[in-house]
Structures are given as structure tokens and as C-alpha cells.
């Protein structure tokens, strides 16, 4: 079998892995397939030979990443049904049937969808929050985001927004496209410094006290809004939260159980949509991160 045919066959079996192709090519260049001497003699490639050479190359070059070893915390939001039941008391009472019934009554049945919207572009030259209103472009961005949310055709339950001016104005414009959806403001969602980022950046260095104060507040916001559904919730819910880039990025890291100090490694456009889904089991999925593809290129900003 020719080398090309062997690689094609093996890659087809392995799902077309580009790494395998590179590994086999590198192994071929090093003579792993056996012809290290007389280059003029014809080679016979087999699927097994390609696999063996690729395995040798990848293990030798350490191109595979080992698991982190960090297991998923199923009770990350302290709402896992078993943690809500006093099992010791039930065991002493010998009421196994009552325990099963109580566990079932505490088991969530609905899925929560949380759409995190970053505020639109605003006037950064304002002397205070009240003067940091949306720019003309920022208002256009909010209109586009509102249109996009309406086009999704979802039954939104609530629109929560930060009390900062830029988030409040963004939410007001978006709400025009979602008639009947309740609007709620929350101070916990205000912008801030959630945790010192790793790696550090030179252009932004808040004082330690700001991390201490803002971090506690933003973590409190996470615990209030990012969790699995209550057991009494019967239908899936769709909630919109209009807030800020730092808050959203921190929420994403915490919800996915990624290192929270990595929040600054992500970037979000103004008016973008980040979609988190929380299943009844407590499993979390990130459906979109900073989606702004519904905006024309000339409307995109990240201020």
C-alpha cells in the first residue's frame, strides 16, 4: 500500500485528524517507517505502520495534553437535591420512602437559559456614571441587539440590568423589542474588578481593595443569578441580563468551572450575546460567547 493511501485510510478511521497526518509525515521524514538506509528501494506502507509511527511521534513530542484532574463539582450551586435533604435525620427515622419522596420533590425539572448582554458603546469621557451615556453608535447597537433577541422567538421571563447608565440605557432600548417582559435593575451587576487576572496586564491595575470589594459583589451576583432551576419551576426559562464585560466573563469562567482568574483572556463586543444553559442536573453549557454576528462590521466596537 502506498504511503498516501495508508494515511488516507487511517485518517478516515480516525475522523480525518490533521495531527495524524502531520505525525505520519514527520515520522516518514525521520525514517520511522523503516527505510533509513537505501532510499531507492520501494516502500510498503500499511495502516498499522502509519498508526504506530504516529503514536511514536506524538508521544515523543508530547503533543497530547493530559487531563487537568479537576473533577466536575455537581453541587457547585449548592442546589444538588441530595444536599438539600437532611439524610441523617431520615436514616435515623428509618423513613427510606420519605427520603426518596423528598429527594424527588427537590429535584429540578426545568432548564434555565441565561442570555448575558454586554452594554453598547458609551461616552467614556463622561466625568461620572450619569454622563457616560450611550453614543449614537451605541444606541444603534442596542437596537440591533433588541431586534436579534426578538427574532430568536423565545419566551423571555425577565430582563435584568445593571444600574449603571450604559447598561440601563441599553436595556431600555432592547425592551422596546420585547413588549411585556418585566424589567428589573440590580446594583450587584455593576462593572468592577472581579479577581486579579492571570496573566497580569500592564494597562489595567486596580488596587487590591477594589478586587476585595468588587470581587465579593460580583461573586454575590453570580450566586444570585447563575444556578440551576428551582424544583418548583415547571417550564424552561429564558432570562436576559444586561451588564458588563468583566461581569460576563467572570460569570462564564465560574459557571464552566474554569479558573476564574482567566476571565481577562476573553473579549466581548458591545451589544454581544453570551448564552449559558443550566440543565436540571446542574450541568452547564456555553451556547454562544460574545455573539455579535448579527451586526454589520461597521457597527462592531469593543469599548
XYZ file of C-alpha atoms in Angstrom:
303
model
C 0.000 0.000 0.000
C 1.319 3.487 -0.809
C 2.091 5.978 1.954
C -0.613 8.345 0.687
C -3.258 5.621 0.652
C -2.263 4.379 4.104
C -2.505 7.860 5.606
C -5.836 8.495 3.881
C -7.239 5.242 5.183
C -6.049 5.723 8.744
C -7.185 9.342 8.887
C -10.596 8.277 7.642
C -10.813 5.813 10.511
C -9.610 8.426 12.982
C -12.031 11.105 11.888
C -9.680 12.871 9.484
C -7.232 14.013 12.165
C -4.797 16.599 10.864
C -2.497 15.732 13.750
C -2.227 12.169 12.496
C -1.289 13.359 9.027
C 1.397 15.630 10.459
C 2.640 12.868 12.714
C 2.873 10.373 9.892
C 4.633 12.885 7.650
C 7.121 13.738 10.367
C 7.712 10.077 11.077
C 8.279 9.466 7.387
C 10.842 12.264 7.255
C 12.692 10.710 10.193
C 12.661 7.257 8.603
C 10.356 5.774 11.203
C 8.755 3.517 8.617
C 11.927 1.545 8.177
C 13.777 2.863 5.096
C 16.529 4.782 6.861
C 19.188 3.448 4.570
C 18.671 2.775 0.889
C 16.330 5.489 -0.255
C 15.998 3.953 -3.694
C 14.171 0.821 -2.526
C 10.347 0.956 -2.819
C 8.382 1.269 0.422
C 5.319 -0.630 1.506
C 3.108 1.373 3.806
C 0.491 -0.312 5.945
C -2.230 1.233 8.098
C -0.656 -0.326 11.184
C 2.731 1.172 10.332
C 1.227 4.647 9.952
C -0.583 4.345 13.286
C 2.492 3.066 15.091
C 4.685 5.806 13.691
C 2.126 8.499 14.511
C 1.845 7.198 18.060
C 5.613 7.229 18.452
C 5.864 10.768 17.110
C 3.056 12.263 19.191
C 4.152 10.628 22.444
C 7.750 11.590 21.868
C 6.847 15.202 21.126
C 4.195 15.417 23.881
C 1.532 16.908 21.638
C -1.245 15.378 23.705
C -2.473 17.324 26.729
C -3.145 15.303 29.889
C -6.403 15.895 31.809
C -6.238 18.547 34.498
C -7.510 16.096 37.087
C -10.142 18.556 38.293
C -13.468 16.768 38.557
C -16.789 18.496 37.878
C -18.411 19.713 41.100
C -22.015 18.545 40.759
C -23.066 20.674 43.739
C -21.390 23.873 42.530
C -24.534 25.937 43.169
C -25.414 24.186 46.462
C -28.716 23.072 44.936
C -27.982 19.415 44.259
C -31.090 17.598 45.591
C -29.189 15.346 47.987
C -27.580 18.360 49.636
C -31.000 19.879 50.318
C -32.266 16.892 52.288
C -31.317 16.023 55.860
C -30.373 12.429 55.047
C -29.042 11.657 58.540
C -32.342 12.549 60.139
C -34.224 10.421 57.604
C -31.896 7.465 58.180
C -32.397 7.638 61.947
C -36.130 7.740 61.453
C -35.865 4.772 59.107
C -38.066 6.526 56.579
C -36.394 5.452 53.352
C -39.550 6.007 51.349
C -39.923 9.543 52.712
C -36.295 10.232 51.773
C -36.921 9.154 48.199
C -40.034 11.306 48.028
C -38.234 14.338 49.441
C -35.329 13.899 47.041
C -37.767 13.799 44.140
C -39.547 16.918 45.382
C -36.226 18.788 45.492
C -35.142 17.652 42.040
C -35.195 20.426 39.380
C -37.148 19.639 36.239
C -36.644 22.742 34.088
C -33.706 24.191 32.196
C -32.596 27.792 32.660
C -31.303 29.781 29.688
C -29.433 32.938 30.644
C -28.589 35.444 27.914
C -25.886 37.836 29.057
C -25.770 41.057 27.037
C -22.853 43.426 27.141
C -23.927 47.087 27.113
C -23.494 49.136 23.939
C -20.765 51.671 23.180
C -20.815 54.650 25.544
C -19.166 58.024 26.105
C -16.014 57.204 28.058
C -15.180 60.886 28.568
C -18.027 61.490 30.994
C -16.928 62.709 34.419
C -19.248 60.288 36.206
C -21.573 57.385 35.542
C -24.571 59.626 34.808
C -22.627 61.317 31.998
C -21.372 58.076 30.464
C -24.369 57.679 28.236
C -24.595 55.676 25.025
C -23.108 57.160 21.869
C -25.156 57.386 18.676
C -23.473 54.190 17.502
C -24.143 52.605 20.866
C -27.851 53.252 20.503
C -27.781 51.650 17.066
C -26.041 48.616 18.546
C -28.717 48.281 21.219
C -31.404 48.440 18.538
C -29.689 45.620 16.641
C -29.358 43.528 19.782
C -33.035 44.072 20.619
C -34.022 43.035 17.111
C -31.885 39.928 17.340
C -33.384 38.857 20.665
C -36.878 39.361 19.257
C -36.035 37.356 16.136
C -34.989 34.379 18.252
C -38.670 33.966 19.102
C -38.080 32.947 22.703
C -40.476 33.471 25.576
C -38.422 35.715 27.841
C -39.292 35.748 31.518
C -37.404 38.807 32.720
C -34.890 41.449 31.647
C -32.445 42.258 34.445
C -29.909 45.054 34.061
C -27.072 46.744 35.902
C -27.899 50.124 37.420
C -25.008 51.819 35.596
C -26.163 54.301 32.956
C -24.765 52.493 29.908
C -26.411 49.215 30.894
C -29.682 50.874 31.848
C -29.949 52.692 28.515
C -29.064 49.536 26.613
C -31.783 47.615 28.458
C -34.343 50.349 27.796
C -33.735 50.188 24.038
C -33.773 46.379 23.998
C -37.048 46.293 25.941
C -38.826 48.103 23.091
C -38.498 44.892 21.077
C -39.685 42.672 23.929
C -43.073 44.056 24.988
C -44.455 42.626 28.178
C -41.123 41.434 29.536
C -40.551 42.684 33.081
C -37.511 44.941 33.611
C -35.558 44.748 36.875
C -32.430 46.664 37.921
C -29.708 45.310 40.194
C -26.701 47.004 41.808
C -24.808 43.721 42.108
C -24.329 43.666 38.323
C -22.361 46.917 38.159
C -18.961 46.804 36.471
C -15.891 46.132 38.569
C -12.731 44.107 39.118
C -13.839 40.540 39.923
C -10.461 38.937 40.589
C -6.850 39.702 39.725
C -6.305 38.339 36.208
C -3.666 35.783 35.290
C -1.540 36.559 33.399
C -1.488 40.181 34.617
C -1.809 43.086 32.197
C 0.127 46.320 32.341
C -2.586 48.748 31.211
C -5.107 47.939 33.961
C -4.062 47.511 37.589
C -6.773 48.169 40.184
C -5.811 48.431 43.836
C -6.115 45.308 45.975
C -9.034 46.862 47.867
C -11.021 47.149 44.627
C -10.631 43.441 43.931
C -11.651 42.768 47.521
C -14.824 44.856 47.316
C -15.843 44.311 43.694
C -14.966 40.633 43.780
C -17.322 39.920 46.658
C -20.148 41.846 44.980
C -19.725 40.189 41.567
C -19.479 36.758 43.189
C -22.731 37.559 45.030
C -24.313 38.423 41.657
C -23.119 35.110 40.247
C -24.663 33.175 43.109
C -27.937 35.055 42.788
C -28.415 34.612 39.042
C -26.344 31.639 37.883
C -27.737 28.382 39.266
C -29.997 25.510 38.284
C -33.763 25.977 38.317
C -35.786 25.755 41.492
C -37.670 22.481 41.917
C -40.958 24.403 41.721
C -40.148 25.709 38.230
C -42.112 23.603 35.758
C -41.112 25.111 32.401
C -37.812 26.123 30.852
C -36.986 29.792 31.351
C -35.212 32.438 29.288
C -33.716 35.334 31.206
C -31.823 38.341 29.852
C -29.147 40.076 31.899
C -27.691 43.326 30.536
C -24.449 44.154 32.269
C -20.700 44.487 31.655
C -17.769 42.682 30.068
C -15.889 41.908 33.288
C -19.011 40.585 34.965
C -19.973 38.401 32.000
C -16.500 36.951 31.561
C -16.263 36.138 35.257
C -19.709 34.500 35.165
C -18.652 32.313 32.227
C -15.479 31.127 33.958
C -17.327 30.365 37.198
C -20.245 28.619 35.504
C -17.993 26.362 33.429
C -15.728 25.751 36.440
C -12.761 27.213 34.597
C -10.110 29.094 36.615
C -11.856 32.415 37.386
C -8.578 34.323 37.118
C -8.637 33.613 33.375
C -11.591 35.950 32.748
C -9.496 38.649 31.036
C -8.331 36.219 28.337
C -11.694 36.663 26.594
C -13.011 39.650 24.690
C -16.602 40.773 24.132
C -18.018 43.233 21.611
C -20.532 45.857 22.653
C -24.096 44.597 22.432
C -22.953 40.983 22.093
C -24.905 37.977 23.365
C -23.424 35.274 25.606
C -25.766 32.345 26.205
C -25.456 29.988 29.190
C -27.676 26.945 29.627
C -28.083 25.257 33.011
C -29.691 21.817 32.984
C -31.718 20.340 35.871
C -28.725 18.114 36.650
C -26.574 21.195 37.208
C -24.588 20.696 34.025
C -23.715 23.959 32.298
C -23.197 24.624 28.596
C -21.949 27.740 26.841
C -24.034 28.045 23.689
C -22.548 31.317 22.478
C -19.794 33.609 23.722
C -19.971 37.251 22.677
C -22.112 36.626 19.593
C -22.316 39.819 17.523
C -22.582 38.285 14.066
C -25.989 39.895 13.658
C -24.322 43.336 13.471
C -22.775 44.805 10.306
C -18.953 45.033 10.501
C -19.035 48.820 10.674
C -21.160 48.656 13.851
C -18.762 46.477 15.839
C -16.864 48.013 18.764
C -15.280 46.769 21.973
C -15.046 49.888 24.133
